[in-house]
Amino acid sequence: MKFFKTVVLFLSIFILPLLLSGCLGASSQKQETPPDGGVFRSSDKGATWRQSVLISSVSGRPGNFAYADVVDWQMDPSDSNAIYYTARGQGLLYTYDTGNSWQRSVALGKIKISDITVDPNDKCTIYIGTANRVLKTEDCARTWRQMYFDSDTKVKVRTVAIDYFDSDNIYVGLSRGEIIKSLDKGETWQTIARLKADINRFIIDPNDNRVMYLHANKIALRKSLDSGVTWESFNEPLKDNELGLGLNRMLLFSGEPEKMYLSTGLGIIYTIDNGETWSKIKIIPDEKKAGILDIAVNPQNNKEIYYTTKTTFFRSNDNGENWQTIKLPTTRKGSKLTINPNKPNIIYLAAGR
């Protein structure tokens, strides 16, 4: 009898917890999100990838953002080693060493950021959009101050852009369809256009700061030739090529004003004559199944084109005549692509859902 009690006690103390933990572990593992989010970096044009998510710490124990889903990111236009990354529940992260290590803007906390832009003339001056506000730092993300606040808390700051020619000029697109502009680095603001559509993206032509583009719900693409005061439709290239109006990327090239690439979920088109004619990039699979999420083009060789879908990274060295397919290094979507313009063998992939 004593032996039997000893066996029961042993089972209850040692064996049963192991069995239960195994069952619970298997159950929770099925529900757990894999730690394959954040940023991936390739130094061989996408042939191989490594996850780049370590956050530096003074304690000597680095953190990471391996579970993060990207919202937006921005490469510093004056320093391609510096990248700013925003993710759901992560606030603002940044790297100054091409992604080998990251830091968090502690002053911001883990706020939700809709857009980020870096002053091309002063790398420590950065603007972000968050909820109904615009915040600004002038000391490389150490401290921030509020530059714009909309009294309607339902209104969201969707996009922020800086005039590369005169960085005193700041443009903000709002969810209620207004474009507001500051002439003094965000100290004061005025409304310059009302479009009655939720603005998603705002792009200034790097070759002529009077030329601007925006993408908005309901009205899709618009173009301005007078610094955002008046806008005209720019949907014809997408309509003519049957690509829908859900723009996911517009690529413009400094020093090459005649070139532009546009992509939607259905395909990629480009022009080399300032929009007079457009050509469609051959992609795989065909347009109806493409599911393109983002594209990138080597600024030093426009024949090198890359795009991502939910599961695959595609690359071409001959303007889309032939494609090589590579499985994504993550179970998540390949949401964002960026090429280092000075070292185009380096490509960044941001994962999302």
GROMACS .gro file of C-alpha atoms in nm:
model
  353
    1MET     CA    1   0.000   0.000   0.000
    2LYS     CA    2   0.282   0.235   0.087
    3PHE     CA    3   0.450   0.159  -0.246
    4PHE     CA    4   0.125   0.233  -0.432
    5LYS     CA    5   0.091   0.574  -0.260
    6THR     CA    6   0.450   0.655  -0.349
    7VAL     CA    7   0.388   0.579  -0.717
    8VAL     CA    8   0.070   0.791  -0.723
    9LEU     CA    9   0.252   1.078  -0.555
   10PHE     CA   10   0.535   1.056  -0.808
   11LEU     CA   11   0.291   1.061  -1.100
   12SER     CA   12   0.097   1.358  -0.965
   13ILE     CA   13   0.407   1.566  -0.893
   14PHE     CA   14   0.624   1.492  -1.193
   15ILE     CA   15   0.448   1.311  -1.478
   16LEU     CA   16   0.102   1.471  -1.481
   17PRO     CA   17   0.228   1.832  -1.502
   18LEU     CA   18   0.449   1.736  -1.794
   19LEU     CA   19   0.159   1.579  -1.978
   20LEU     CA   20  -0.065   1.876  -1.913
   21SER     CA   21   0.199   2.128  -2.012
   22GLY     CA   22   0.258   1.932  -2.331
   23CYS     CA   23  -0.111   1.944  -2.416
   24LEU     CA   24  -0.143   2.311  -2.330
   25GLY     CA   25   0.179   2.393  -2.511
   26ALA     CA   26   0.062   2.224  -2.828
   27SER     CA   27  -0.268   2.409  -2.812
   28SER     CA   28  -0.113   2.751  -2.753
   29GLN     CA   29   0.154   2.688  -3.016
   30LYS     CA   30  -0.111   2.642  -3.281
   31GLN     CA   31  -0.265   2.978  -3.194
   32GLU     CA   32   0.062   3.166  -3.146
   33THR     CA   33   0.180   3.399  -3.422
   34PRO     CA   34   0.524   3.293  -3.552
   35PRO     CA   35   0.807   3.538  -3.470
   36ASP     CA   36   0.882   3.597  -3.838
   37GLY     CA   37   0.765   3.958  -3.869
   38GLY     CA   38   0.955   4.285  -3.871
   39VAL     CA   39   1.225   4.352  -4.130
   40PHE     CA   40   1.431   4.118  -4.349
   41ARG     CA   41   1.750   4.223  -4.524
   42SER     CA   42   1.913   4.078  -4.833
   43SER     CA   43   2.263   4.169  -4.949
   44ASP     CA   44   2.241   3.967  -5.272
   45LYS     CA   45   1.937   4.118  -5.444
   46GLY     CA   46   1.688   3.890  -5.276
   47ALA     CA   47   1.856   3.553  -5.326
   48THR     CA   48   1.890   3.506  -4.949
   49TRP     CA   49   1.741   3.691  -4.652
   50ARG     CA   50   1.808   3.736  -4.284
   51GLN     CA   51   1.572   3.876  -4.024
   52SER     CA   52   1.679   4.213  -3.890
   53VAL     CA   53   1.486   4.287  -3.571
   54LEU     CA   54   1.730   4.332  -3.280
   55ILE     CA   55   1.674   4.641  -3.065
   56SER     CA   56   1.978   4.778  -2.883
   57SER     CA   57   1.959   4.798  -2.504
   58VAL     CA   58   2.182   4.957  -2.240
   59SER     CA   59   2.117   4.653  -2.020
   60GLY     CA   60   2.304   4.430  -2.262
   61ARG     CA   61   1.992   4.225  -2.333
   62PRO     CA   62   1.870   4.329  -2.678
   63GLY     CA   63   1.498   4.333  -2.746
   64ASN     CA   64   1.339   4.262  -3.081
   65PHE     CA   65   1.032   4.330  -3.290
   66ALA     CA   66   1.007   3.986  -3.447
   67TYR     CA   67   0.629   3.979  -3.400
   68ALA     CA   68   0.567   4.319  -3.561
   69ASP     CA   69   0.357   4.398  -3.869
   70VAL     CA   70   0.475   4.696  -4.073
   71VAL     CA   71   0.266   5.012  -4.113
   72ASP     CA   72   0.515   5.239  -4.289
   73TRP     CA   73   0.884   5.301  -4.331
   74GLN     CA   74   1.111   5.569  -4.470
   75MET     CA   75   1.475   5.564  -4.576
   76ASP     CA   76   1.662   5.884  -4.492
   77PRO     CA   77   1.704   6.062  -4.831
   78SER     CA   78   2.046   6.191  -4.725
   79ASP     CA   79   2.176   5.871  -4.563
   80SER     CA   80   2.080   5.530  -4.700
   81ASN     CA   81   2.215   5.361  -4.385
   82ALA     CA   82   1.933   5.517  -4.184
   83ILE     CA   83   1.582   5.370  -4.197
   84TYR     CA   84   1.274   5.456  -3.991
   85TYR     CA   85   1.014   5.186  -3.933
   86THR     CA   86   0.668   5.199  -3.781
   87ALA     CA   87   0.468   4.892  -3.685
   88ARG     CA   88   0.146   4.805  -3.509
   89GLY     CA   89   0.196   4.839  -3.137
   90GLN     CA   90   0.565   4.926  -3.175
   91GLY     CA   91   0.580   5.304  -3.213
   92LEU     CA   92   0.889   5.424  -3.405
   93LEU     CA   93   1.203   5.215  -3.460
   94TYR     CA   94   1.512   5.330  -3.646
   95THR     CA   95   1.850   5.203  -3.758
   96TYR     CA   96   2.166   5.390  -3.854
   97ASP     CA   97   2.364   5.084  -3.964
   98THR     CA   98   2.156   4.939  -4.251
   99GLY     CA   99   1.944   4.730  -4.016
  100ASN     CA  100   2.211   4.546  -3.818
  101SER     CA  101   2.066   4.697  -3.500
  102TRP     CA  102   1.763   4.909  -3.419
  103GLN     CA  103   1.664   5.165  -3.158
  104ARG     CA  104   1.324   5.271  -3.032
  105SER     CA  105   1.208   5.628  -2.989
  106VAL     CA  106   1.139   5.600  -2.617
  107ALA     CA  107   0.987   5.948  -2.604
  108LEU     CA  108   0.706   5.843  -2.837
  109GLY     CA  109   0.618   5.519  -2.664
  110LYS     CA  110   0.425   5.265  -2.869
  111ILE     CA  111   0.179   5.503  -3.032
  112LYS     CA  112   0.012   5.426  -3.363
  113ILE     CA  113   0.191   5.609  -3.646
  114SER     CA  114   0.029   5.652  -3.987
  115ASP     CA  115   0.318   5.811  -4.178
  116ILE     CA  116   0.673   5.929  -4.135
  117THR     CA  117   0.897   6.157  -4.339
  118VAL     CA  118   1.256   6.276  -4.294
  119ASP     CA  119   1.383   6.624  -4.382
  120PRO     CA  120   1.618   6.576  -4.683
  121ASN     CA  121   1.832   6.867  -4.564
  122ASP     CA  122   1.850   6.779  -4.196
  123LYS     CA  123   1.848   6.410  -4.105
  124CYS     CA  124   1.762   6.477  -3.741
  125THR     CA  125   1.438   6.654  -3.833
  126ILE     CA  126   1.152   6.408  -3.872
  127TYR     CA  127   0.774   6.443  -3.891
  128ILE     CA  128   0.515   6.178  -3.809
  129GLY     CA  129   0.139   6.157  -3.842
  130THR     CA  130  -0.047   5.999  -3.552
  131ALA     CA  131  -0.424   6.008  -3.502
  132ASN     CA  132  -0.529   6.373  -3.552
  133ARG     CA  133  -0.182   6.517  -3.491
  134VAL     CA  134   0.154   6.588  -3.652
  135LEU     CA  135   0.460   6.554  -3.430
  136LYS     CA  136   0.813   6.669  -3.503
  137THR     CA  137   1.160   6.598  -3.370
  138GLU     CA  138   1.471   6.805  -3.437
  139ASP     CA  139   1.711   6.594  -3.232
  140CYS     CA  140   1.695   6.253  -3.403
  141ALA     CA  141   1.386   6.119  -3.223
  142ARG     CA  142   1.499   6.199  -2.868
  143THR     CA  143   1.224   6.455  -2.804
  144TRP     CA  144   0.905   6.543  -2.992
  145ARG     CA  145   0.664   6.834  -3.002
  146GLN     CA  146   0.319   6.875  -3.151
  147MET     CA  147   0.305   7.083  -3.470
  148TYR     CA  148  -0.056   7.027  -3.577
  149PHE     CA  149  -0.371   6.923  -3.394
  150ASP     CA  150  -0.713   6.883  -3.554
  151SER     CA  151  -1.000   6.973  -3.324
  152ASP     CA  152  -1.209   6.697  -3.481
  153THR     CA  153  -1.078   6.382  -3.314
  154LYS     CA  154  -1.237   6.167  -3.585
  155VAL     CA  155  -1.005   6.318  -3.847
  156LYS     CA  156  -0.681   6.129  -3.910
  157VAL     CA  157  -0.350   6.249  -4.045
  158ARG     CA  158  -0.288   6.007  -4.332
  159THR     CA  159   0.029   6.133  -4.498
  160VAL     CA  160   0.306   6.388  -4.443
  161ALA     CA  161   0.545   6.516  -4.713
  162ILE     CA  162   0.841   6.756  -4.715
  163ASP     CA  163   0.937   6.972  -5.011
  164TYR     CA  164   1.289   6.855  -5.095
  165PHE     CA  165   1.370   7.191  -5.261
  166ASP     CA  166   1.254   7.400  -4.966
  167SER     CA  167   1.207   7.196  -4.650
  168ASP     CA  168   1.025   7.484  -4.482
  169ASN     CA  169   0.725   7.362  -4.685
  170ILE     CA  170   0.538   7.074  -4.523
  171TYR     CA  171   0.225   6.910  -4.669
  172VAL     CA  172  -0.028   6.699  -4.479
  173GLY     CA  173  -0.316   6.495  -4.619
  174LEU     CA  174  -0.618   6.443  -4.393
  175SER     CA  175  -0.885   6.176  -4.388
  176ARG     CA  176  -1.158   6.434  -4.455
  177GLY     CA  177  -0.993   6.519  -4.787
  178GLU     CA  178  -0.807   6.837  -4.703
  179ILE     CA  179  -0.447   6.916  -4.792
  180ILE     CA  180  -0.290   7.155  -4.546
  181LYS     CA  181   0.043   7.328  -4.592
  182SER     CA  182   0.298   7.493  -4.367
  183LEU     CA  183   0.550   7.749  -4.495
  184ASP     CA  184   0.748   7.756  -4.170
  185LYS     CA  185   0.836   7.396  -4.082
  186GLY     CA  186   0.502   7.326  -3.918
  187GLU     CA  187   0.463   7.632  -3.699
  188THR     CA  188   0.151   7.754  -3.883
  189TRP     CA  189  -0.085   7.588  -4.132
  190GLN     CA  190  -0.332   7.675  -4.405
  191THR     CA  191  -0.572   7.463  -4.613
  192ILE     CA  192  -0.477   7.471  -4.982
  193ALA     CA  193  -0.718   7.211  -5.127
  194ARG     CA  194  -1.035   7.019  -5.041
  195LEU     CA  195  -1.090   6.698  -5.237
  196LYS     CA  196  -1.381   6.534  -5.052
  197ALA     CA  197  -1.197   6.202  -5.036
  198ASP     CA  198  -0.989   6.018  -4.778
  199ILE     CA  199  -0.628   6.088  -4.881
  200ASN     CA  200  -0.393   5.788  -4.858
  201ARG     CA  201  -0.065   5.901  -5.008
  202PHE     CA  202   0.107   6.223  -5.114
  203ILE     CA  203   0.415   6.231  -5.342
  204ILE     CA  204   0.629   6.524  -5.456
  205ASP     CA  205   0.814   6.482  -5.787
  206PRO     CA  206   1.189   6.476  -5.706
  207ASN     CA  207   1.260   6.661  -6.031
  208ASP     CA  208   1.007   6.946  -5.996
  209ASN     CA  209   0.860   7.037  -5.660
  210ARG     CA  210   0.559   7.199  -5.826
  211VAL     CA  211   0.449   6.859  -5.956
  212MET     CA  212   0.267   6.646  -5.701
  213TYR     CA  213   0.060   6.329  -5.696
  214LEU     CA  214  -0.184   6.187  -5.447
  215HIS     CA  215  -0.393   5.876  -5.409
  216ALA     CA  216  -0.726   5.890  -5.230
  217ASN     CA  217  -1.029   5.671  -5.178
  218LYS     CA  218  -1.309   5.719  -5.432
  219ILE     CA  219  -1.110   5.952  -5.662
  220ALA     CA  220  -0.791   5.741  -5.691
  221LEU     CA  221  -0.495   5.921  -5.857
  222ARG     CA  222  -0.467   6.298  -5.890
  223LYS     CA  223  -0.189   6.521  -6.024
  224SER     CA  224  -0.107   6.884  -5.948
  225LEU     CA  225   0.120   7.118  -6.144
  226ASP     CA  226   0.092   7.413  -5.907
  227SER     CA  227   0.218   7.281  -5.572
  228GLY     CA  228  -0.110   7.127  -5.469
  229VAL     CA  229  -0.355   7.411  -5.529
  230THR     CA  230  -0.545   7.248  -5.817
  231TRP     CA  231  -0.572   6.881  -5.904
  232GLU     CA  232  -0.662   6.682  -6.215
  233SER     CA  233  -0.733   6.314  -6.271
  234PHE     CA  234  -0.436   6.087  -6.340
  235ASN     CA  235  -0.630   5.762  -6.363
  236GLU     CA  236  -0.607   5.708  -6.739
  237PRO     CA  237  -0.282   5.502  -6.740
  238LEU     CA  238  -0.430   5.256  -6.492
  239LYS     CA  239  -0.768   5.240  -6.662
  240ASP     CA  240  -0.619   5.197  -7.010
  241ASN     CA  241  -0.411   4.904  -6.887
  242GLU     CA  242  -0.701   4.752  -6.691
  243LEU     CA  243  -0.514   4.758  -6.362
  244GLY     CA  244  -0.790   4.897  -6.142
  245LEU     CA  245  -0.738   5.205  -5.927
  246GLY     CA  246  -0.597   5.057  -5.607
  247LEU     CA  247  -0.245   5.202  -5.630
  248ASN     CA  248   0.014   5.039  -5.406
  249ARG     CA  249   0.329   5.207  -5.541
  250MET     CA  250   0.439   5.503  -5.752
  251LEU     CA  251   0.810   5.524  -5.831
  252LEU     CA  252   0.975   5.844  -5.953
  253PHE     CA  253   1.347   5.889  -6.018
  254SER     CA  254   1.561   6.190  -5.939
  255GLY     CA  255   1.743   6.309  -6.250
  256GLU     CA  256   1.510   6.109  -6.478
  257PRO     CA  257   1.184   6.307  -6.496
  258GLU     CA  258   1.063   6.110  -6.797
  259LYS     CA  259   1.041   5.782  -6.603
  260MET     CA  260   0.765   5.657  -6.375
  261TYR     CA  261   0.642   5.319  -6.252
  262LEU     CA  262   0.291   5.250  -6.122
  263SER     CA  263   0.169   4.928  -5.964
  264THR     CA  264  -0.160   4.795  -5.836
  265GLY     CA  265  -0.254   4.449  -5.714
  266LEU     CA  266  -0.309   4.352  -6.078
  267GLY     CA  267   0.013   4.460  -6.247
  268ILE     CA  268   0.293   4.707  -6.320
  269ILE     CA  269   0.317   4.975  -6.589
  270TYR     CA  270   0.587   5.228  -6.671
  271THR     CA  271   0.660   5.525  -6.892
  272ILE     CA  272   0.993   5.654  -7.027
  273ASP     CA  273   0.850   5.958  -7.208
  274ASN     CA  274   0.689   6.151  -6.924
  275GLY     CA  275   0.355   5.977  -6.958
  276GLU     CA  276   0.300   6.010  -7.331
  277THR     CA  277   0.295   5.632  -7.366
  278TRP     CA  278   0.280   5.348  -7.115
  279SER     CA  279   0.404   4.990  -7.128
  280LYS     CA  280   0.297   4.693  -6.918
  281ILE     CA  281   0.550   4.474  -6.741
  282LYS     CA  282   0.499   4.103  -6.805
  283ILE     CA  283   0.442   3.935  -6.471
  284ILE     CA  284   0.369   3.587  -6.337
  285PRO     CA  285   0.108   3.473  -6.270
  286ASP     CA  286  -0.122   3.666  -6.501
  287GLU     CA  287  -0.287   3.992  -6.392
  288LYS     CA  288  -0.608   3.836  -6.258
  289LYS     CA  289  -0.412   3.635  -6.002
  290ALA     CA  290  -0.110   3.858  -5.947
  291GLY     CA  291  -0.182   3.992  -5.598
  292ILE     CA  292   0.109   4.236  -5.612
  293LEU     CA  293   0.172   4.405  -5.277
  294ASP     CA  294   0.476   4.620  -5.353
  295ILE     CA  295   0.741   4.679  -5.617
  296ALA     CA  296   1.096   4.813  -5.629
  297VAL     CA  297   1.320   4.915  -5.918
  298ASN     CA  298   1.697   4.951  -5.908
  299PRO     CA  299   1.757   5.328  -5.955
  300GLN     CA  300   2.095   5.249  -6.112
  301ASN     CA  301   1.954   4.993  -6.357
  302ASN     CA  302   1.582   5.018  -6.437
  303LYS     CA  303   1.584   4.671  -6.595
  304GLU     CA  304   1.614   4.521  -6.245
  305ILE     CA  305   1.258   4.498  -6.113
  306TYR     CA  306   1.127   4.329  -5.798
  307TYR     CA  307   0.781   4.265  -5.658
  308THR     CA  308   0.618   4.071  -5.378
  309THR     CA  309   0.295   3.882  -5.323
  310LYS     CA  310   0.161   3.708  -5.012
  311THR     CA  311   0.406   3.421  -5.046
  312THR     CA  312   0.669   3.499  -5.309
  313PHE     CA  313   0.947   3.741  -5.400
  314PHE     CA  314   0.993   3.798  -5.775
  315ARG     CA  315   1.296   3.947  -5.948
  316SER     CA  316   1.383   4.021  -6.309
  317ASN     CA  317   1.705   4.144  -6.468
  318ASP     CA  318   1.556   4.212  -6.811
  319ASN     CA  319   1.260   4.444  -6.755
  320GLY     CA  320   1.019   4.160  -6.686
  321GLU     CA  321   1.094   3.935  -6.981
  322ASN     CA  322   1.200   3.661  -6.739
  323TRP     CA  323   1.136   3.619  -6.369
  324GLN     CA  324   1.298   3.426  -6.087
  325THR     CA  325   1.073   3.331  -5.795
  326ILE     CA  326   1.194   3.301  -5.436
  327LYS     CA  327   0.980   3.195  -5.141
  328LEU     CA  328   0.939   3.474  -4.886
  329PRO     CA  329   1.142   3.433  -4.566
  330THR     CA  330   0.823   3.483  -4.362
  331THR     CA  331   0.477   3.332  -4.330
  332ARG     CA  332   0.337   3.686  -4.348
  333LYS     CA  333   0.285   3.903  -4.652
  334GLY     CA  334   0.578   4.075  -4.820
  335SER     CA  335   0.413   4.412  -4.759
  336LYS     CA  336   0.693   4.661  -4.828
  337LEU     CA  337   1.007   4.662  -5.045
  338THR     CA  338   1.291   4.914  -5.044
  339ILE     CA  339   1.624   4.920  -5.229
  340ASN     CA  340   1.933   5.092  -5.096
  341PRO     CA  341   1.990   5.346  -5.378
  342ASN     CA  342   2.366   5.362  -5.317
  343LYS     CA  343   2.412   4.987  -5.271
  344PRO     CA  344   2.134   4.833  -5.483
  345ASN     CA  345   2.240   4.479  -5.397
  346ILE     CA  346   2.085   4.551  -5.055
  347ILE     CA  347   1.706   4.508  -5.045
  348TYR     CA  348   1.477   4.538  -4.745
  349LEU     CA  349   1.151   4.349  -4.701
  350ALA     CA  350   0.899   4.443  -4.432
  351ALA     CA  351   0.647   4.179  -4.328
  352GLY     CA  352   0.283   4.246  -4.253
  353ARG     CA  353  -0.068   4.102  -4.254
   0.00000   0.00000   0.00000
